[in-house]
Amino acid sequence: MLFISRLPFRALRTRPRADWTANFKRFKGANASPEKNVFVLPHLRRTRTVLSIVAISSGVIIFGMASLFGLNPARLDSSNEFPPPSPDAPKAIPFSEVQKHNTRGSCWVIIDGQVYDATSIVDTHPGGTAVLLKNAGKDATKAFIPIHPPGTLSSLPPDAHIGPVDPATLPKEATEQSDEEKRIARARASLPPPEAALNLQDIVKFAEQVLTSTAWAYYRSAGDDNYTFYENSAVFKRFWFRPRVLNKVSQISTATSIIGQHCSLPIFIAPAALARLGHRDGEMNFVRAAASEQIAMGMSINASCSIDEVMSARAHNDQPVFFQIYMNRNRTASEALIKRVETEGFKAIILTVDSAVPGKRELDQRAKGDFSVNQFGPSNGKSQNGSGLGVAHAISGYQDPDVCWDDIPWIQGLTKLPIIIKGIQCVEDAEKAFNFGVHGIIISNHGGRSLDFAPAPMTVLYELHQQRPDIIKNNEVYIDGGITRGSDVLKALCLGARGVGLGRAFLYANGAWGEAGVRRVVQIMREEIETGMRLLGVTSIDQLNPNLVRYVDRPPTSRL
């Protein structure tokens, strides 16, 4: 069934799925035409307007091309004939004409069936000049859509929108599936339901089969030789439990508080970029699943969904969603963003400090995804990143490598929201952070994606427990990185962490099954945490303490 709306295309993409389902049901009886499978909202008028066409099938909304037409809704329902377009409506542009504009001096690209003149930003494009010129005179939709929030194109000059491309003139290969798309289709056809994943490693395996090579490379990549990536998980194997027995454990509670927000589990969705690389609903799936499972979520500044999309997907205004930022080279842009974040209803600001510059992520670089920075990127200055450096470099051009401790009081002066510093990697910086009056810290090495041989978060937490247990007792300390089991969560909490963040697991699950996959991650962790608590002999989170775990300075015996 075709669904015609008067709303602009970018506005349609931002509307929550439930809203459109409700609208469809509300108007279906009076306006649907079963014979022609056309549904027209009553507010359409015969006028020049931006139309967005969507296919609705089994509750799934598939967005199509937005074009400019003058339509009569009555005739749409009763006739296959269309009235002539208004004289000022732009005519469809032949693809052959688009192909001519493939140079620095005249750079046109096609996005969602619309032709845009990108010449004015060739030299200031945050992702670099090379990626624009590579797509000049071509359809760049597949490269653009997965990581750019709706509204990104509105930053172009008004006259940059040339008009719709003539679909009849597009080359055959533009509409044919690529070899990778065929591979993914086959993999998805045999993909089992989320319940088939019994642990987080199962989710990793399923995700690798169905994700694009670019998405997998971006999500999985880590710094240099990946030693820190593997150590993040391996360090948990050097901590062993000291269970207590003969305790009544039939009734337990995993409820806790994270950054002042009630949560059903001591875990949260760590801020991670570009969820739309895996699923069209991107970070909105995170918000919906977090609401269903009653856990907190962090939204990345490099999210592929807009703030409007994410916040509209909340179940209620009090749902705990935090916003993660990098400091922009342009402090005015950071100031505006911080003030907007508070106005929009986020519950805390997470400042990431462990990635002043992107690490050398070779898996990502080899994939050479053609992506550029999202709406929070710089508005001026040419990117210093060369081509072929991967998605991570492309989306980080706006980040200020000179972010420093003096920025903390500056941020505190802009907002009343709690400030969390993410990326603490030593005891000394943990001390310093709390001396600056931050609300909490997240011990993290960016998931092993920045400096190789940086210490694992669990290692730093253990050092903090040994050297400054008072900091842990009197402040909110969290960790993220390397958590693969509910037992890992319990070990961190025994050493005083208030909670732990997971990033890749949610990206992988979202890429495989969308919202249902994100919920499956939480369900697995809930089951493992509850089982681990019972076998440890505790019935609530506050009963976890250092006496329940010990450090063994050797790896466990190898499994046969």
XYZ file of C-alpha atoms in Angstrom, residues 23-556:
534
model
C -2.609 7.741 11.743
C -2.952 4.941 9.220
C -5.561 3.147 11.330
C -7.407 6.399 12.019
C -7.866 7.336 8.361
C -7.810 3.943 6.700
C -11.544 3.403 6.436
C -12.439 6.717 4.839
C -9.499 7.272 2.557
C -8.046 3.951 1.506
C -8.563 2.662 -1.985
C -8.048 -1.133 -1.924
C -8.271 -1.392 -5.696
C -5.359 0.986 -6.214
C -3.586 0.395 -2.892
C -3.374 4.132 -2.334
C -3.981 5.920 0.932
C -4.201 9.713 1.091
C -4.230 11.804 4.244
C -7.144 14.283 4.335
C -4.875 17.267 4.767
C -3.558 17.022 1.198
C -4.569 19.901 -1.034
C -4.053 20.657 -4.677
C -0.934 22.697 -4.292
C 2.767 22.540 -4.844
C 4.076 20.505 -1.909
C 6.819 18.141 -0.874
C 5.528 14.605 -0.959
C 7.008 11.571 0.726
C 5.978 8.160 -0.473
C 6.248 5.177 1.798
C 5.489 1.519 1.369
C 3.739 -0.064 4.334
C 3.957 -3.810 4.590
C 3.490 -5.886 7.749
C 4.015 -2.843 9.897
C 7.336 -1.924 8.305
C 7.775 1.535 6.829
C 10.077 1.731 3.837
C 10.927 5.225 2.752
C 10.899 6.111 -0.868
C 11.759 9.061 -3.050
C 10.568 12.548 -2.126
C 9.476 14.626 -5.121
C 7.682 17.858 -5.916
C 4.299 17.522 -7.538
C 0.892 19.169 -7.624
C -1.691 16.534 -6.744
C -5.448 16.274 -6.426
C -6.213 13.652 -3.766
C -9.659 12.924 -5.170
C -8.193 12.068 -8.558
C -5.497 9.963 -6.934
C -8.202 7.733 -5.513
C -10.356 7.643 -8.641
C -8.103 7.866 -11.638
C -4.731 6.878 -12.924
C -4.411 10.279 -14.589
C -2.463 13.098 -12.943
C -3.053 16.818 -13.439
C -0.170 18.703 -15.007
C 2.483 19.954 -12.572
C 2.546 23.612 -11.702
C 4.779 25.725 -13.974
C 7.322 26.387 -11.228
C 7.743 22.719 -10.272
C 11.269 21.452 -11.080
C 11.467 18.926 -13.876
C 13.063 15.541 -13.476
C 16.783 15.640 -14.250
C 18.243 12.956 -16.529
C 20.984 10.894 -14.936
C 23.200 11.722 -17.907
C 23.095 15.366 -16.841
C 24.068 14.473 -13.268
C 27.053 12.500 -14.548
C 28.501 15.610 -16.173
C 28.949 17.283 -12.785
C 31.710 15.117 -11.375
C 34.518 17.570 -10.671
C 35.637 19.898 -7.927
C 34.256 22.811 -9.934
C 30.833 21.237 -10.339
C 29.961 18.439 -7.912
C 26.445 16.990 -7.975
C 25.251 13.974 -6.012
C 21.985 12.063 -5.785
C 20.485 11.434 -2.344
C 17.164 9.624 -2.048
C 16.220 10.397 -5.643
C 17.029 14.099 -5.276
C 19.932 15.903 -6.951
C 22.089 18.219 -4.847
C 24.882 20.576 -5.854
C 27.665 19.985 -3.294
C 30.198 22.213 -5.020
C 30.069 24.834 -2.268
C 31.264 22.369 0.385
C 33.872 20.433 -1.575
C 36.753 22.157 0.203
C 35.080 22.320 3.624
C 33.454 18.901 3.743
C 34.177 17.434 7.209
C 34.796 13.977 5.783
C 37.325 15.293 3.285
C 37.252 16.252 -0.371
C 38.036 12.787 -1.698
C 34.805 11.167 -0.573
C 32.704 13.861 -2.250
C 34.606 13.668 -5.511
C 34.409 9.878 -5.470
C 30.609 10.130 -5.408
C 30.340 13.168 -7.695
C 27.920 12.584 -10.551
C 26.612 9.424 -8.882
C 23.900 8.154 -6.564
C 25.411 8.452 -3.068
C 22.305 7.370 -1.145
C 23.756 4.113 0.195
C 26.799 5.922 1.510
C 24.898 8.864 2.941
C 21.720 7.573 4.594
C 23.064 5.115 7.205
C 24.952 7.707 9.240
C 23.373 11.086 8.588
C 20.458 12.139 10.787
C 17.422 13.664 9.085
C 17.891 17.350 8.459
C 21.556 17.098 7.514
C 20.884 18.274 3.965
C 19.113 21.361 5.279
C 22.525 22.770 6.151
C 23.244 23.174 2.438
C 22.424 26.482 0.731
C 18.762 26.621 -0.406
C 19.708 26.616 -4.072
C 21.794 23.448 -3.615
C 18.686 21.322 -4.164
C 18.547 20.969 -7.947
C 15.466 18.724 -8.164
C 14.416 15.079 -8.606
C 16.366 12.705 -10.774
C 14.462 10.952 -13.538
C 14.305 7.326 -12.285
C 13.759 6.030 -15.807
C 17.237 7.222 -16.774
C 19.114 5.597 -13.887
C 21.505 2.850 -14.949
C 20.423 -0.727 -14.394
C 23.209 -1.390 -11.908
C 21.882 1.385 -9.675
C 18.769 -0.664 -8.972
C 20.364 -4.124 -8.969
C 21.600 -5.794 -5.804
C 25.333 -5.854 -5.284
C 27.158 -9.068 -4.418
C 27.268 -7.995 -0.783
C 23.561 -7.231 -0.729
C 22.886 -10.696 -2.114
C 25.155 -12.223 0.554
C 23.323 -10.364 3.311
C 19.916 -11.367 1.909
C 20.929 -15.028 2.005
C 22.291 -14.670 5.528
C 19.140 -12.953 6.771
C 16.956 -15.612 5.202
C 18.600 -18.191 7.465
C 19.020 -15.955 10.527
C 17.345 -17.547 13.563
C 15.262 -15.486 16.016
C 17.007 -13.580 18.833
C 16.167 -16.337 21.315
C 18.665 -18.589 19.509
C 21.470 -16.475 21.008
C 22.278 -17.951 24.414
C 25.123 -15.554 25.183
C 26.694 -12.376 23.834
C 29.260 -14.287 21.783
C 26.423 -15.932 19.854
C 25.145 -12.464 18.992
C 28.578 -11.489 17.674
C 28.616 -14.491 15.337
C 25.130 -13.827 13.999
C 25.868 -10.140 13.486
C 29.026 -10.781 11.483
C 26.989 -12.847 9.038
C 24.325 -10.220 8.313
C 26.101 -6.859 8.664
C 27.641 -5.045 5.729
C 31.424 -5.221 5.572
C 31.612 -1.506 6.400
C 29.323 -1.827 9.428
C 31.158 -4.866 10.770
C 34.537 -3.226 10.287
C 33.462 -0.053 12.063
C 31.821 -1.836 14.992
C 34.512 -4.476 15.520
C 37.652 -2.428 14.783
C 40.140 -1.639 17.537
C 43.489 0.114 17.870
C 46.672 -1.183 16.264
C 47.180 -4.878 17.114
C 44.057 -5.186 19.274
C 45.945 -6.077 22.469
C 43.854 -3.734 24.592
C 40.675 -4.953 22.912
C 41.380 -8.535 23.964
C 42.775 -7.587 27.377
C 39.544 -5.752 28.203
C 37.792 -9.138 28.311
C 40.715 -11.313 29.403
C 41.295 -9.382 32.651
C 37.950 -10.545 34.044
C 39.233 -14.114 33.937
C 41.847 -13.236 36.558
C 39.185 -12.445 39.140
C 37.615 -15.385 40.936
C 34.586 -15.441 43.212
C 34.419 -16.397 46.885
C 30.763 -17.481 47.159
C 28.723 -17.580 50.356
C 26.372 -20.515 50.823
C 23.295 -21.435 52.859
C 21.613 -18.116 52.197
C 17.991 -17.811 51.103
C 18.194 -16.656 47.489
C 14.787 -17.409 45.989
C 13.919 -13.686 46.052
C 16.493 -11.265 44.673
C 16.579 -7.713 43.317
C 18.862 -6.371 40.609
C 17.484 -2.838 40.876
C 19.939 0.016 41.310
C 20.526 3.683 40.546
C 22.712 4.916 37.679
C 23.561 8.624 37.612
C 20.613 9.230 39.881
C 18.177 7.316 37.666
C 16.354 4.160 38.770
C 17.259 1.128 36.651
C 16.259 -2.516 36.801
C 19.831 -3.709 36.180
C 23.336 -2.364 36.922
C 24.070 -2.064 33.204
C 23.509 0.715 30.667
C 23.722 1.121 26.919
C 27.032 2.903 26.446
C 27.031 5.733 23.887
C 28.047 4.253 20.537
C 27.974 5.850 17.109
C 26.182 4.941 13.908
C 23.590 2.378 14.938
C 21.902 2.940 11.569
C 24.758 1.142 9.894
C 23.123 -1.992 11.259
C 19.399 -1.170 11.215
C 17.288 1.579 9.668
C 15.830 2.593 13.069
C 19.300 2.995 14.546
C 19.462 4.430 18.046
C 15.679 4.569 18.273
C 15.823 0.806 18.809
C 18.124 1.425 21.773
C 15.667 3.862 23.339
C 12.671 1.592 22.880
C 14.456 -1.481 24.228
C 15.884 0.471 27.159
C 12.384 1.610 28.057
C 10.995 -1.921 27.858
C 13.792 -3.358 29.995
C 14.020 -0.339 32.317
C 17.711 0.412 31.860
C 19.564 3.632 31.039
C 20.933 4.600 27.644
C 23.671 6.926 26.452
C 23.226 8.674 23.089
C 26.402 9.367 21.125
C 27.059 12.773 19.608
C 27.839 10.772 16.461
C 24.517 8.941 16.508
C 22.982 8.344 13.123
C 19.561 9.312 14.482
C 18.770 12.893 15.361
C 18.068 14.168 18.860
C 14.434 14.621 17.829
C 14.177 11.009 16.708
C 15.797 9.616 19.827
C 13.813 11.677 22.296
C 10.520 11.075 20.488
C 11.110 7.326 20.820
C 11.115 7.500 24.625
C 8.317 5.786 26.477
C 7.954 8.795 28.790
C 9.731 12.052 29.580
C 11.438 10.636 32.657
C 13.138 7.788 30.791
C 16.867 7.955 31.612
C 18.738 8.971 28.455
C 22.183 10.573 28.734
C 23.986 12.536 26.026
C 27.654 11.952 25.186
C 29.766 14.733 23.700
C 33.214 15.413 22.336
C 34.422 18.960 22.584
C 34.120 20.719 19.259
C 36.977 22.835 17.929
C 34.282 25.465 17.661
C 33.310 26.062 21.290
C 30.265 28.043 20.214
C 28.902 24.878 18.619
C 29.574 22.904 21.811
C 27.872 25.561 23.908
C 24.751 25.520 21.747
C 24.625 21.736 21.820
C 25.017 21.495 25.605
C 22.221 23.996 26.152
C 19.967 22.130 23.730
C 20.698 18.809 25.430
C 19.467 20.173 28.747
C 16.350 21.640 27.130
C 15.516 18.388 25.350
C 15.298 16.417 28.602
C 18.520 14.411 28.752
C 19.407 13.411 32.313
C 23.204 13.835 32.196
C 26.106 14.804 29.953
C 28.932 12.352 29.334
C 32.173 13.980 28.174
C 34.420 11.493 26.396
C 38.134 12.190 26.911
C 39.940 8.977 25.919
C 40.003 9.676 22.200
C 41.506 13.105 21.608
C 42.369 11.772 18.160
C 41.078 8.578 16.537
C 43.113 5.453 17.119
C 44.557 3.536 14.201
C 41.738 1.105 13.508
C 43.045 -0.904 10.591
C 39.984 -3.097 10.108
C 37.907 0.055 9.678
C 40.516 1.653 7.413
C 40.618 -1.357 5.103
C 36.840 -1.218 4.707
C 37.183 2.398 3.493
C 33.600 3.350 4.109
C 32.607 6.528 2.299
C 31.078 8.440 5.151
C 31.175 11.966 6.449
C 30.526 13.606 9.779
C 26.971 14.056 11.028
C 25.098 17.168 12.044
C 27.366 17.863 15.011
C 30.486 18.157 12.877
C 32.406 21.304 12.103
C 30.924 24.038 9.980
C 34.237 25.329 8.727
C 37.791 24.264 8.113
C 39.006 21.582 5.768
C 39.347 18.094 7.161
C 42.920 17.054 7.851
C 42.031 13.409 7.426
C 42.989 11.795 4.161
C 40.841 9.442 2.190
C 40.661 5.755 2.992
C 41.072 6.220 6.764
C 37.771 4.581 7.581
C 34.524 5.644 9.161
C 36.079 6.565 12.510
C 38.321 9.220 10.972
C 35.544 10.516 8.754
C 33.178 11.244 11.645
C 35.747 12.756 14.022
C 37.020 15.762 12.086
C 35.281 18.250 14.382
C 36.762 16.900 17.635
C 39.164 19.172 19.504
C 42.440 17.395 20.403
C 43.162 20.209 22.856
C 40.261 19.429 25.193
C 41.631 19.837 28.726
C 40.736 20.031 32.409
C 39.860 23.715 32.059
C 36.924 22.683 29.889
C 35.250 20.964 32.864
C 34.293 24.143 34.786
C 33.353 25.764 31.471
C 30.822 22.977 30.823
C 29.608 23.108 34.414
C 28.898 26.785 33.930
C 26.626 26.043 30.977
C 24.349 23.411 32.501
C 22.896 22.071 35.711
C 22.986 18.507 34.393
C 25.329 16.001 36.043
C 28.701 15.811 34.257
C 30.271 12.375 33.787
C 33.842 12.015 32.517
C 34.225 8.965 30.277
C 37.684 7.686 29.520
C 39.551 7.736 32.876
C 42.503 5.333 32.634
C 44.540 5.832 35.821
C 44.067 6.516 39.524
C 45.593 9.994 39.279
C 43.030 11.175 36.740
C 40.207 9.672 38.778
C 41.348 11.775 41.722
C 41.622 14.869 39.574
C 38.193 14.418 38.018
C 36.452 14.396 41.376
C 38.546 17.340 42.528
C 36.929 19.216 39.638
C 33.542 18.363 41.044
C 32.202 16.024 38.370
C 29.256 13.837 39.262
C 30.932 10.591 38.231
C 33.512 8.886 36.046
C 33.464 6.008 33.575
C 36.712 4.085 33.498
C 37.166 3.296 29.815
C 39.705 3.008 27.022
C 37.160 3.516 24.233
C 36.590 -0.199 23.862
C 40.217 -0.719 22.899
C 39.703 1.535 19.890
C 42.202 4.246 20.832
C 45.625 3.612 22.410
C 46.717 -0.005 22.149
C 48.196 -1.282 25.443
C 46.094 1.158 27.441
C 45.038 -0.631 30.647
C 41.784 -2.546 30.788
C 39.021 -0.764 32.740
C 38.784 -3.630 35.232
C 42.523 -3.266 35.888
C 42.155 0.441 36.637
C 39.134 -0.228 38.845
C 41.172 -2.768 40.820
C 44.018 -0.270 41.236
C 41.558 2.379 42.372
C 40.095 -0.084 44.871
C 43.568 -0.803 46.260
C 44.924 2.753 46.352
C 41.876 4.979 46.869
C 38.913 2.927 48.108
C 37.471 6.142 49.541
C 36.956 7.506 46.027
C 34.921 4.458 45.092
C 32.940 4.566 48.328
C 32.064 8.255 48.150
C 31.595 8.769 44.404
C 29.945 7.234 41.366
C 32.431 5.108 39.438
C 31.430 3.115 36.371
C 33.346 1.063 33.823
C 32.793 -0.022 30.251
C 34.767 -2.269 27.933
C 35.208 -6.027 27.726
C 32.004 -7.135 29.463
C 30.775 -10.350 27.898
C 29.074 -12.113 30.818
C 26.824 -11.296 33.721
C 29.631 -12.587 35.955
C 31.835 -9.761 34.594
C 29.244 -7.262 35.798
C 29.187 -8.833 39.263
C 32.986 -8.778 39.539
C 33.076 -5.066 38.721
C 30.331 -4.336 41.238
C 32.158 -6.326 43.912
C 35.077 -3.906 43.499
C 32.785 -0.909 43.908
C 31.598 0.022 40.401
C 28.037 1.375 40.437
C 27.313 -0.099 37.022
C 28.836 -1.118 33.700
C 28.275 -0.044 30.124
C 28.038 -2.254 27.059
C 28.457 -0.864 23.558
C 29.358 -3.347 20.836
C 26.913 -5.990 22.080
C 23.987 -3.650 21.476
C 25.297 -2.556 18.071
C 25.686 -6.176 16.973
C 22.250 -7.193 18.239
C 20.627 -4.154 16.641
C 22.267 -5.044 13.334
C 20.939 -8.580 13.510
C 17.393 -8.138 14.831
C 16.740 -4.471 15.559
C 14.872 -3.654 18.754
C 14.233 -7.326 19.533
C 17.973 -7.953 19.398
C 18.744 -5.074 21.739
C 16.244 -6.473 24.215
C 17.823 -9.910 23.864
C 21.154 -8.529 25.079
C 19.465 -7.201 28.205
C 17.595 -10.450 28.753
C 20.804 -12.476 28.547
C 22.576 -10.173 30.977
C 19.594 -10.195 33.347
C 19.511 -13.995 33.418
C 23.262 -14.274 33.992
C 23.348 -11.557 36.665
C 20.428 -13.072 38.563
C 21.902 -16.570 38.400
C 25.328 -15.309 39.450
C 23.895 -13.415 42.430
C 22.060 -16.489 43.676
C 25.126 -18.671 43.368
C 27.211 -16.015 45.126
C 24.715 -16.009 47.974
C 23.511 -12.408 47.649
C 20.005 -11.083 47.108
C 20.579 -7.403 46.261
C 23.155 -5.280 44.471
C 24.280 -3.526 47.656
C 25.398 -6.871 49.122
C 28.164 -7.215 46.524
C 31.493 -6.358 48.141
C 35.266 -6.945 47.754
C 35.179 -9.987 50.036
C 33.278 -11.882 47.355
C 36.081 -11.724 44.774
C 39.825 -12.241 44.693
C 42.530 -11.533 42.151
C 44.591 -14.439 40.791
C 47.698 -13.349 38.914
C 47.474 -16.016 36.238
C 45.064 -16.885 33.474
C 42.579 -19.713 34.079
